[in-house]
Amino acid sequence: MKIHTALLSVSDKTGIVDFAQALVQRGVRLLSTGGTAKLLADAGLSVTEVAAHTGSPEILDGRVKTLHPKIHGGLLARRDSAEHLATIEQHGIDRIDLLVVNLYPFRETIAKPGCTFADAVENIDIGGPAMLRAAAKNHGTPEGGVTVVIDPADYPRVLADMDGPQGGPSYGLRLELATKTYAHTAAYDGAIASYLSSLATAEPAQDQAPERDAWPGTLTVQVKRHQVLRYGENPHQSAAFYTDHPVKAGLLGSYRQLQGKELSYNNIADADAAWECVRSFQASACVIVKHANPCGVAVGNGPLHAYQQAFKTDPTSAFGGIIAFNRPVDEATAQAVSGQFVEVLLAPGYSSEALAVFAAKKNVRVLEVPQGDGHNDFDIKRVGGGWLVQNPDDYQVPHDAFKVVTKLAPTTEQMQDLAFAWKVAKYVKSNAIVFVGNGMTLGVGAGQMSRIDSARIASIKAENAGLSLKGSAVASDAFFPFRDGLDVVADAGAGCVIQPGGSVRDEEVIAAANERGIAMVFTGTRHFRH
C-alpha cells in the first residue's frame, strides 16, 4: 500500500531530516509536532503542524496535542473496511499511513543524578504510546495497513520497500515493526511501573529527588532474542540466547563471532565465565574454563606467556575448554593455542596473522568481545514459581582492607599471589580452593560439598600436572569452619592463606596457622558462587 501521509514526532532526531526528505521526494505529505516540526521546517521541508491538521491547539503545556479523532481515526481506520473508510471520509479525516514516533526519554531522565519526582512524571509520555499502539494494532493485512517506526535504524528498510514492486511497505515488514513497537511500549511502561513502585515515600517531594527502594515492588525485565540454539544443556532441552537491549560495553552479549560453528548453550555459559574472570585482571591474562570453572588462570608478560602458564595448571581439563584473553591475540599465541583442542576463543581482538592460523581450524568458534567496564544491573536465578534477584558480585576487596591475622606476615611476593588467588577464587564454584604461585594457578578445587575435599582435589590436580605446591598461596572463597581444612592445605605445602574469616572458630584456625608457620590474611568478604 502506498504511503500518502506520514506523522513524524521524535525525541531522538537521529536521521529524521534525511528520512523526511526521502519521504517528500516520494510524494509523501508530512505532519509533525513541536520540535520535530521546527527541525523539518528549518531544513526547508513543507510540514503541517498537527494543531493545524486537527484544528485544535496544543493545550495543557503540550500534554494534549495528538489525542484527537483526526489523528487516531487516521491511524485506526481499517484499510479493508468500506465502512471505516466511509466514516473517516464523512468526518473529514485523512488516513495516516506512516507513524514515526519515539517516546519522551523517561528512562534517561530518571537515570540522571538528582532527578526530581516532577521531572520523572513530566517525562511520562501519553500521546506517543497511544499513537504507537493504535498504529501497531492497525498494521493491517497483506492488502494494506499502517507502518509504524520507532527506531531510526529501520528508516532505510521502509524506504527500500517503498521503492519495491509493491510501492509501499510489505505486510511482513509492517508486522515486524508492529511487534517491535509493542515490545518497546511494554518496556517503557515497565520502566515507569518499576520507578513508581520503588519510591520509598507515598508523597515524594516535587522539587527534590525522591528516596528510592533498591528493589521495586514490580520488576520488569525485557530482553531481545539474539539466536535460537540447537539445544540447551542437554539435547532434549530446547534453548535460545537473549540479550539486553542495548548490551553494555564489555559484556559477553556484545560479542562478534569471526568464525566457527554455531555457539551452543553450554558454550555461551562457559564463555561468560571465562570472559568475566579474564577481564577482571589489569595485567595481560589468560583464563581457561571447563564446565563453568576456571581450570587454568595466569598473568604474564603477554598473551602467549599467560596462555602457556595457564595451560600448565591442568592440561587434561583444558582439552575442549574455553580460552579467554584480555589482550589482542597475535600469531605466536594463535599457533600455541592451535596445538590443543579448544571449543571457543575470546579476546578483544586478533591480528590478521592470528585469524589466518585459526582459519585452518574451521570449527573453532572465535569471538571478539570489545573491552568495557559494563556490568549487569542484577543477576537472576529461576526457582519454582519465582525468581531470585541480586546485585552482581562485582565487589573487589581493596588490598589495604586485607587483614593479617597471624604472627607471620606475608612477604610482598606472597601478598601479590594471595591477591591473585583471591581474584580467581571468586570465579570458582563453591566450595572453592585455589593454589597459586608466581601469577599462575597451581591447583583448583571446585564445587565440592566439603571444603576439605575441594582442598584435596586441588592438591591432586597439582600433583597430576607435576606442579609443586611448596610455598604456594591458597585462597578459600569462604571461611574455614574448622582447622582441618587449613591442615590439608598446609600439608600440601601452602605457605600463606587468604580467606574471608567470620567463623565462630576463627581463633582455632588462626592458632593452627601459627602452629604450622603459615601467614594468613582475612578479607572480610566471601564469594559464594552456586
GROMACS .gro file of C-alpha atoms in nm, residues 53-427:
model
  375
   53HIS     CA    1  -0.424   1.942   1.083
   54THR     CA    2  -0.670   1.877   1.367
   55GLY     CA    3  -0.794   2.233   1.402
   56SER     CA    4  -0.731   2.205   1.777
   57PRO     CA    5  -0.446   2.387   1.951
   58GLU     CA    6  -0.195   2.213   2.174
   59ILE     CA    7  -0.315   2.258   2.533
   60LEU     CA    8  -0.205   2.186   2.888
   61ASP     CA    9   0.160   2.268   2.817
   62GLY     CA   10   0.163   2.028   2.525
   63ARG     CA   11   0.019   1.735   2.717
   64VAL     CA   12  -0.272   1.723   2.473
   65LYS     CA   13  -0.188   1.760   2.107
   66THR     CA   14  -0.223   1.425   1.928
   67LEU     CA   15  -0.512   1.285   2.136
   68HIS     CA   16  -0.767   1.374   1.869
   69PRO     CA   17  -1.006   1.183   1.637
   70LYS     CA   18  -0.829   1.322   1.329
   71ILE     CA   19  -0.509   1.155   1.448
   72HIS     CA   20  -0.643   0.832   1.592
   73GLY     CA   21  -0.914   0.797   1.330
   74GLY     CA   22  -0.648   0.834   1.061
   75LEU     CA   23  -0.437   0.565   1.230
   76LEU     CA   24  -0.710   0.320   1.329
   77ALA     CA   25  -0.935   0.312   1.022
   78ARG     CA   26  -0.908  -0.033   0.865
   79ARG     CA   27  -0.798  -0.012   0.504
   80ASP     CA   28  -1.001  -0.321   0.415
   81SER     CA   29  -1.325  -0.190   0.568
   82ALA     CA   30  -1.554   0.012   0.339
   83GLU     CA   31  -1.747   0.123   0.649
   84HIS     CA   32  -1.435   0.256   0.820
   85LEU     CA   33  -1.317   0.439   0.511
   86ALA     CA   34  -1.662   0.591   0.459
   87THR     CA   35  -1.672   0.704   0.822
   88ILE     CA   36  -1.341   0.889   0.815
   89GLU     CA   37  -1.435   1.048   0.482
   90GLN     CA   38  -1.765   1.165   0.633
   91HIS     CA   39  -1.578   1.330   0.922
   92GLY     CA   40  -1.302   1.479   0.708
   93ILE     CA   41  -1.030   1.255   0.850
   94ASP     CA   42  -0.727   1.178   0.636
   95ARG     CA   43  -0.559   0.841   0.661
   96ILE     CA   44  -0.217   0.839   0.826
   97ASP     CA   45  -0.018   0.565   0.658
   98LEU     CA   46   0.316   0.601   0.836
   99LEU     CA   47   0.380   0.688   1.201
  100VAL     CA   48   0.734   0.769   1.316
  101VAL     CA   49   0.749   0.821   1.692
  102ASN     CA   50   0.990   0.766   1.977
  103LEU     CA   51   0.892   0.848   2.328
  104TYR     CA   52   0.985   1.103   2.591
  105PRO     CA   53   1.317   0.992   2.745
  106PHE     CA   54   1.175   0.862   3.072
  107ARG     CA   55   1.448   0.610   3.148
  108GLU     CA   56   1.722   0.855   3.060
  109THR     CA   57   1.559   1.118   3.283
  110ILE     CA   58   1.532   0.903   3.596
  111ALA     CA   59   1.892   0.786   3.545
  112LYS     CA   60   2.019   1.142   3.593
  113PRO     CA   61   2.154   1.222   3.941
  114GLY     CA   62   1.912   1.436   4.139
  115CYS     CA   63   1.614   1.367   3.912
  116THR     CA   64   1.306   1.501   4.089
  117PHE     CA   65   0.971   1.329   4.102
  118ALA     CA   66   0.821   1.613   3.900
  119ASP     CA   67   1.084   1.571   3.626
  120ALA     CA   68   1.020   1.198   3.614
  121VAL     CA   69   0.643   1.234   3.589
  122GLU     CA   70   0.664   1.505   3.324
  123ASN     CA   71   0.866   1.265   3.108
  124ILE     CA   72   0.593   1.001   3.109
  125ASP     CA   73   0.471   1.008   2.750
  126ILE     CA   74   0.096   0.971   2.695
  127GLY     CA   75   0.018   1.069   2.339
  128GLY     CA   76   0.319   0.884   2.196
  129PRO     CA   77   0.233   0.538   2.332
  130ALA     CA   78  -0.134   0.589   2.239
  131MET     CA   79  -0.039   0.659   1.877
  132LEU     CA   80   0.214   0.378   1.866
  133ARG     CA   81  -0.032   0.122   1.997
  134ALA     CA   82  -0.302   0.242   1.757
  135ALA     CA   83  -0.071   0.225   1.455
  136ALA     CA   84   0.071  -0.112   1.558
  137LYS     CA   85  -0.280  -0.254   1.608
  138ASN     CA   86  -0.373  -0.139   1.258
  139HIS     CA   87  -0.063  -0.276   1.085
  140GLY     CA   88  -0.331  -0.441   0.875
  141THR     CA   89  -0.342  -0.724   0.627
  142PRO     CA   90  -0.139  -0.812   0.319
  143GLU     CA   91  -0.365  -0.570   0.132
  144GLY     CA   92  -0.274  -0.268   0.344
  145GLY     CA   93  -0.225  -0.110   0.685
  146VAL     CA   94  -0.025   0.143   0.886
  147THR     CA   95   0.354   0.130   0.907
  148VAL     CA   96   0.492   0.225   1.250
  149VAL     CA   97   0.858   0.308   1.312
  150ILE     CA   98   1.027   0.363   1.649
  151ASP     CA   99   1.391   0.304   1.554
  152PRO     CA  100   1.598   0.519   1.313
  153ALA     CA  101   1.776   0.200   1.206
  154ASP     CA  102   1.454   0.097   1.028
  155TYR     CA  103   1.426   0.409   0.810
  156PRO     CA  104   1.625   0.257   0.519
  157ARG     CA  105   1.414  -0.059   0.523
  158VAL     CA  106   1.092   0.139   0.491
  159LEU     CA  107   1.231   0.339   0.200
  160ALA     CA  108   1.355   0.023   0.030
  161ASP     CA  109   1.006  -0.131   0.044
  162MET     CA  110   0.851   0.193  -0.082
  163ASP     CA  111   1.075   0.165  -0.386
  164GLY     CA  112   0.990  -0.200  -0.435
  165PRO     CA  113   0.733  -0.355  -0.667
  166GLN     CA  114   0.451  -0.316  -0.409
  167GLY     CA  115   0.507   0.060  -0.388
  168GLY     CA  116   0.490   0.051  -0.007
  169PRO     CA  117   0.598  -0.143   0.300
  170SER     CA  118   0.524  -0.514   0.277
  171TYR     CA  119   0.296  -0.688   0.524
  172GLY     CA  120   0.595  -0.876   0.664
  173LEU     CA  121   0.778  -0.553   0.744
  174ARG     CA  122   0.466  -0.390   0.890
  175LEU     CA  123   0.405  -0.690   1.117
  176GLU     CA  124   0.769  -0.696   1.228
  177LEU     CA  125   0.768  -0.323   1.308
  178ALA     CA  126   0.435  -0.352   1.492
  179THR     CA  127   0.577  -0.633   1.706
  180LYS     CA  128   0.885  -0.425   1.779
  181THR     CA  129   0.660  -0.134   1.877
  182TYR     CA  130   0.460  -0.332   2.131
  183ALA     CA  131   0.783  -0.463   2.285
  184HIS     CA  132   0.903  -0.103   2.307
  185THR     CA  133   0.589   0.031   2.473
  186ALA     CA  134   0.583  -0.266   2.712
  187ALA     CA  135   0.940  -0.190   2.821
  188TYR     CA  136   0.856   0.178   2.854
  189ASP     CA  137   0.555   0.111   3.076
  190GLY     CA  138   0.758  -0.142   3.271
  191ALA     CA  139   1.024   0.120   3.346
  192ILE     CA  140   0.756   0.357   3.473
  193ALA     CA  141   0.598   0.088   3.691
  194SER     CA  142   0.937  -0.012   3.834
  195TYR     CA  143   1.024   0.351   3.911
  196LEU     CA  144   0.696   0.434   4.079
  197SER     CA  145   0.693   0.114   4.283
  198SER     CA  146   1.047   0.182   4.403
  199LEU     CA  147   0.960   0.512   4.572
  200ALA     CA  148   1.014   0.485   4.944
  201THR     CA  149   0.766   0.763   5.034
  202ALA     CA  150   0.398   0.780   4.947
  203GLU     CA  151   0.414   1.151   4.866
  204PRO     CA  152   0.757   1.234   4.722
  205ALA     CA  153   0.853   1.600   4.716
  206GLN     CA  154   0.810   1.750   4.371
  207ASP     CA  155   1.126   1.961   4.385
  208GLN     CA  156   1.377   1.703   4.506
  209ALA     CA  157   1.495   1.357   4.418
  210PRO     CA  158   1.272   1.104   4.595
  211GLU     CA  159   1.409   0.825   4.811
  212ARG     CA  160   1.402   0.501   4.620
  213ASP     CA  161   1.399   0.141   4.732
  214ALA     CA  162   1.677  -0.064   4.574
  215TRP     CA  163   1.423  -0.335   4.494
  216PRO     CA  164   1.099  -0.205   4.337
  217GLY     CA  165   0.771  -0.377   4.412
  218THR     CA  166   0.739  -0.455   4.041
  219LEU     CA  167   1.045  -0.558   3.842
  220THR     CA  168   1.013  -0.562   3.465
  221VAL     CA  169   1.281  -0.735   3.260
  222GLN     CA  170   1.284  -0.726   2.882
  223VAL     CA  171   1.547  -0.891   2.664
  224LYS     CA  172   1.579  -0.946   2.292
  225ARG     CA  173   1.622  -1.284   2.127
  226HIS     CA  174   1.971  -1.299   1.982
  227GLN     CA  175   1.958  -1.652   1.845
  228VAL     CA  176   1.779  -1.984   1.878
  229LEU     CA  177   2.025  -2.250   1.992
  230ARG     CA  178   2.046  -2.608   1.872
  231TYR     CA  179   1.954  -2.728   2.221
  232GLY     CA  180   2.007  -2.645   2.587
  233GLU     CA  181   2.238  -2.805   2.843
  234ASN     CA  182   2.124  -3.141   2.705
  235PRO     CA  183   1.994  -3.242   2.361
  236HIS     CA  184   1.639  -3.299   2.486
  237GLN     CA  185   1.612  -2.935   2.603
  238SER     CA  186   1.531  -2.651   2.363
  239ALA     CA  187   1.702  -2.315   2.423
  240ALA     CA  188   1.765  -1.964   2.296
  241PHE     CA  189   2.006  -1.681   2.380
  242TYR     CA  190   1.853  -1.345   2.472
  243THR     CA  191   2.048  -1.023   2.522
  244ASP     CA  192   1.987  -0.689   2.684
  245HIS     CA  193   1.896  -0.405   2.453
  246PRO     CA  194   2.139  -0.242   2.433
  247VAL     CA  195   2.420  -0.456   2.572
  248LYS     CA  196   2.659  -0.263   2.795
  249ALA     CA  197   3.016  -0.228   2.669
  250GLY     CA  198   3.245  -0.508   2.781
  251LEU     CA  199   2.979  -0.773   2.845
  252LEU     CA  200   2.972  -1.103   2.657
  253GLY     CA  201   2.644  -1.020   2.482
  254SER     CA  202   2.832  -0.770   2.264
  255TYR     CA  203   3.045  -1.045   2.105
  256ARG     CA  204   3.106  -1.074   1.732
  257GLN     CA  205   3.169  -1.425   1.603
  258LEU     CA  206   3.451  -1.422   1.348
  259GLN     CA  207   3.449  -1.791   1.257
  260GLY     CA  208   3.347  -2.138   1.369
  261LYS     CA  209   3.043  -2.346   1.439
  262GLU     CA  210   2.728  -2.207   1.594
  263LEU     CA  211   2.756  -2.139   1.965
  264SER     CA  212   2.576  -2.380   2.196
  265TYR     CA  213   2.401  -2.311   2.528
  266ASN     CA  214   2.697  -2.450   2.722
  267ASN     CA  215   2.946  -2.261   2.503
  268ILE     CA  216   2.780  -1.932   2.593
  269ALA     CA  217   2.758  -2.011   2.965
  270ASP     CA  218   3.123  -2.117   2.982
  271ALA     CA  219   3.238  -1.829   2.763
  272ASP     CA  220   3.073  -1.584   3.002
  273ALA     CA  221   3.252  -1.741   3.299
  274ALA     CA  222   3.586  -1.716   3.119
  275TRP     CA  223   3.532  -1.360   2.997
  276GLU     CA  224   3.416  -1.225   3.333
  277CYS     CA  225   3.722  -1.373   3.501
  278VAL     CA  226   3.980  -1.260   3.247
  279ARG     CA  227   3.852  -0.903   3.220
  280SER     CA  228   3.892  -0.860   3.596
  281PHE     CA  229   4.272  -0.852   3.554
  282GLN     CA  230   4.472  -0.540   3.472
  283ALA     CA  231   4.781  -0.732   3.357
  284SER     CA  232   4.783  -0.947   3.044
  285ALA     CA  233   4.592  -1.260   3.143
  286CYS     CA  234   4.457  -1.588   3.012
  287VAL     CA  235   4.172  -1.793   3.159
  288ILE     CA  236   4.085  -2.149   3.058
  289VAL     CA  237   3.738  -2.267   3.163
  290LYS     CA  238   3.584  -2.611   3.164
  291HIS     CA  239   3.226  -2.668   3.278
  292ALA     CA  240   3.193  -2.312   3.410
  293ASN     CA  241   3.503  -2.339   3.632
  294PRO     CA  242   3.848  -2.192   3.568
  295CYS     CA  243   4.090  -2.483   3.529
  296GLY     CA  244   4.385  -2.258   3.450
  297VAL     CA  245   4.447  -1.888   3.509
  298ALA     CA  246   4.766  -1.687   3.471
  299VAL     CA  247   4.902  -1.339   3.417
  300GLY     CA  248   5.211  -1.292   3.205
  301ASN     CA  249   5.422  -1.054   3.002
  302GLY     CA  250   5.190  -1.103   2.706
  303PRO     CA  251   4.908  -1.331   2.586
  304LEU     CA  252   5.144  -1.612   2.482
  305HIS     CA  253   5.320  -1.626   2.818
  306ALA     CA  254   4.989  -1.602   3.006
  307TYR     CA  255   4.844  -1.888   2.800
  308GLN     CA  256   5.146  -2.111   2.849
  309GLN     CA  257   5.130  -2.063   3.227
  310ALA     CA  258   4.753  -2.112   3.246
  311PHE     CA  259   4.771  -2.431   3.038
  312LYS     CA  260   5.025  -2.586   3.279
  313THR     CA  261   4.772  -2.591   3.563
  314ASP     CA  262   4.554  -2.866   3.420
  315PRO     CA  263   4.630  -2.973   3.061
  316THR     CA  264   4.380  -3.258   3.085
  317SER     CA  265   4.084  -3.036   3.174
  318ALA     CA  266   4.196  -2.773   2.923
  319PHE     CA  267   4.113  -3.020   2.643
  320GLY     CA  268   3.793  -2.893   2.479
  321GLY     CA  269   3.786  -2.587   2.703
  322ILE     CA  270   3.705  -2.221   2.660
  323ILE     CA  271   4.004  -1.985   2.641
  324ALA     CA  272   3.978  -1.612   2.707
  325PHE     CA  273   4.237  -1.336   2.676
  326ASN     CA  274   4.216  -0.973   2.788
  327ARG     CA  275   4.466  -0.864   2.524
  328PRO     CA  276   4.456  -0.896   2.143
  329VAL     CA  277   4.582  -1.234   2.024
  330ASP     CA  278   4.890  -1.237   1.798
  331GLU     CA  279   5.020  -1.504   1.563
  332ALA     CA  280   5.252  -1.668   1.816
  333THR     CA  281   4.970  -1.707   2.067
  334ALA     CA  282   4.739  -1.842   1.797
  335GLN     CA  283   4.997  -2.102   1.698
  336ALA     CA  284   5.030  -2.215   2.060
  337VAL     CA  285   4.655  -2.234   2.119
  338SER     CA  286   4.606  -2.427   1.794
  339GLY     CA  287   4.813  -2.706   1.943
  340GLN     CA  288   4.523  -2.808   2.166
  341PHE     CA  289   4.154  -2.883   2.110
  342VAL     CA  290   3.957  -2.572   2.201
  343GLU     CA  291   3.583  -2.505   2.172
  344VAL     CA  292   3.570  -2.125   2.199
  345LEU     CA  293   3.824  -1.842   2.195
  346LEU     CA  294   3.750  -1.496   2.330
  347ALA     CA  295   3.963  -1.182   2.304
  348PRO     CA  296   3.920  -0.810   2.245
  349GLY     CA  297   4.093  -0.850   1.908
  350TYR     CA  298   4.305  -1.069   1.680
  351SER     CA  299   4.584  -0.990   1.438
  352SER     CA  300   4.525  -1.084   1.075
  353GLU     CA  301   4.802  -1.344   1.110
  354ALA     CA  302   4.628  -1.497   1.413
  355LEU     CA  303   4.300  -1.522   1.225
  356ALA     CA  304   4.479  -1.694   0.939
  357VAL     CA  305   4.608  -1.956   1.184
  358PHE     CA  306   4.262  -2.020   1.327
  359ALA     CA  307   4.111  -2.035   0.978
  360ALA     CA  308   4.280  -2.373   0.937
  361LYS     CA  309   4.055  -2.500   1.218
  362LYS     CA  310   3.715  -2.403   1.083
  363ASN     CA  311   3.514  -2.546   1.371
  364VAL     CA  312   3.683  -2.334   1.638
  365ARG     CA  313   3.448  -2.058   1.749
  366VAL     CA  314   3.644  -1.732   1.754
  367LEU     CA  315   3.471  -1.446   1.935
  368GLU     CA  316   3.573  -1.082   1.951
  369VAL     CA  317   3.442  -0.907   2.263
  370PRO     CA  318   3.504  -0.532   2.295
  371GLN     CA  319   3.667  -0.415   2.617
  372GLY     CA  320   3.450  -0.210   2.851
  373ASP     CA  321   3.355  -0.162   3.213
  374GLY     CA  322   2.986  -0.251   3.180
  375HIS     CA  323   2.825  -0.467   3.447
  376ASN     CA  324   2.485  -0.632   3.472
  377ASP     CA  325   2.240  -0.444   3.690
  378PHE     CA  326   2.141  -0.767   3.863
  379ASP     CA  327   2.169  -1.144   3.849
  380ILE     CA  328   1.861  -1.363   3.818
  381LYS     CA  329   1.811  -1.727   3.908
  382ARG     CA  330   1.488  -1.909   3.831
  383VAL     CA  331   1.329  -2.117   4.106
  384GLY     CA  332   0.993  -2.290   4.116
  385GLY     CA  333   0.727  -2.022   4.086
  386GLY     CA  334   0.963  -1.729   4.129
  387TRP     CA  335   1.291  -1.552   4.073
  388LEU     CA  336   1.590  -1.486   4.297
  389VAL     CA  337   1.733  -1.146   4.211
  390GLN     CA  338   2.055  -0.998   4.348
  391ASN     CA  339   2.321  -0.742   4.271
  392PRO     CA  340   2.610  -0.897   4.076
  393ASP     CA  341   2.916  -0.995   4.278
  394ASP     CA  342   3.141  -0.729   4.129
  395TYR     CA  343   3.297  -0.611   4.456
  396GLN     CA  344   3.676  -0.614   4.460
  397VAL     CA  345   3.822  -0.607   4.810
  398PRO     CA  346   4.090  -0.334   4.816
  399HIS     CA  347   4.429  -0.466   4.915
  400ASP     CA  348   4.455  -0.220   5.201
  401ALA     CA  349   4.149  -0.394   5.352
  402PHE     CA  350   4.339  -0.726   5.376
  403LYS     CA  351   4.398  -0.802   5.745
  404VAL     CA  352   4.695  -1.011   5.855
  405VAL     CA  353   4.574  -1.225   6.148
  406THR     CA  354   4.878  -1.447   6.211
  407LYS     CA  355   5.212  -1.386   6.379
  408LEU     CA  356   5.383  -1.431   6.044
  409ALA     CA  357   5.301  -1.168   5.781
  410PRO     CA  358   5.309  -1.245   5.407
  411THR     CA  359   5.605  -1.119   5.208
  412THR     CA  360   5.544  -0.872   4.925
  413GLU     CA  361   5.559  -1.156   4.674
  414GLN     CA  362   5.322  -1.368   4.880
  415MET     CA  363   5.075  -1.081   4.910
  416GLN     CA  364   5.071  -1.048   4.531
  417ASP     CA  365   4.997  -1.418   4.495
  418LEU     CA  366   4.729  -1.401   4.765
  419ALA     CA  367   4.556  -1.116   4.581
  420PHE     CA  368   4.575  -1.315   4.257
  421ALA     CA  369   4.439  -1.630   4.425
  422TRP     CA  370   4.155  -1.433   4.583
  423LYS     CA  371   4.054  -1.289   4.247
  424VAL     CA  372   4.048  -1.634   4.086
  425ALA     CA  373   3.855  -1.795   4.374
  426LYS     CA  374   3.570  -1.553   4.313
  427TYR     CA  375   3.503  -1.723   3.977
   0.00000   0.00000   0.00000
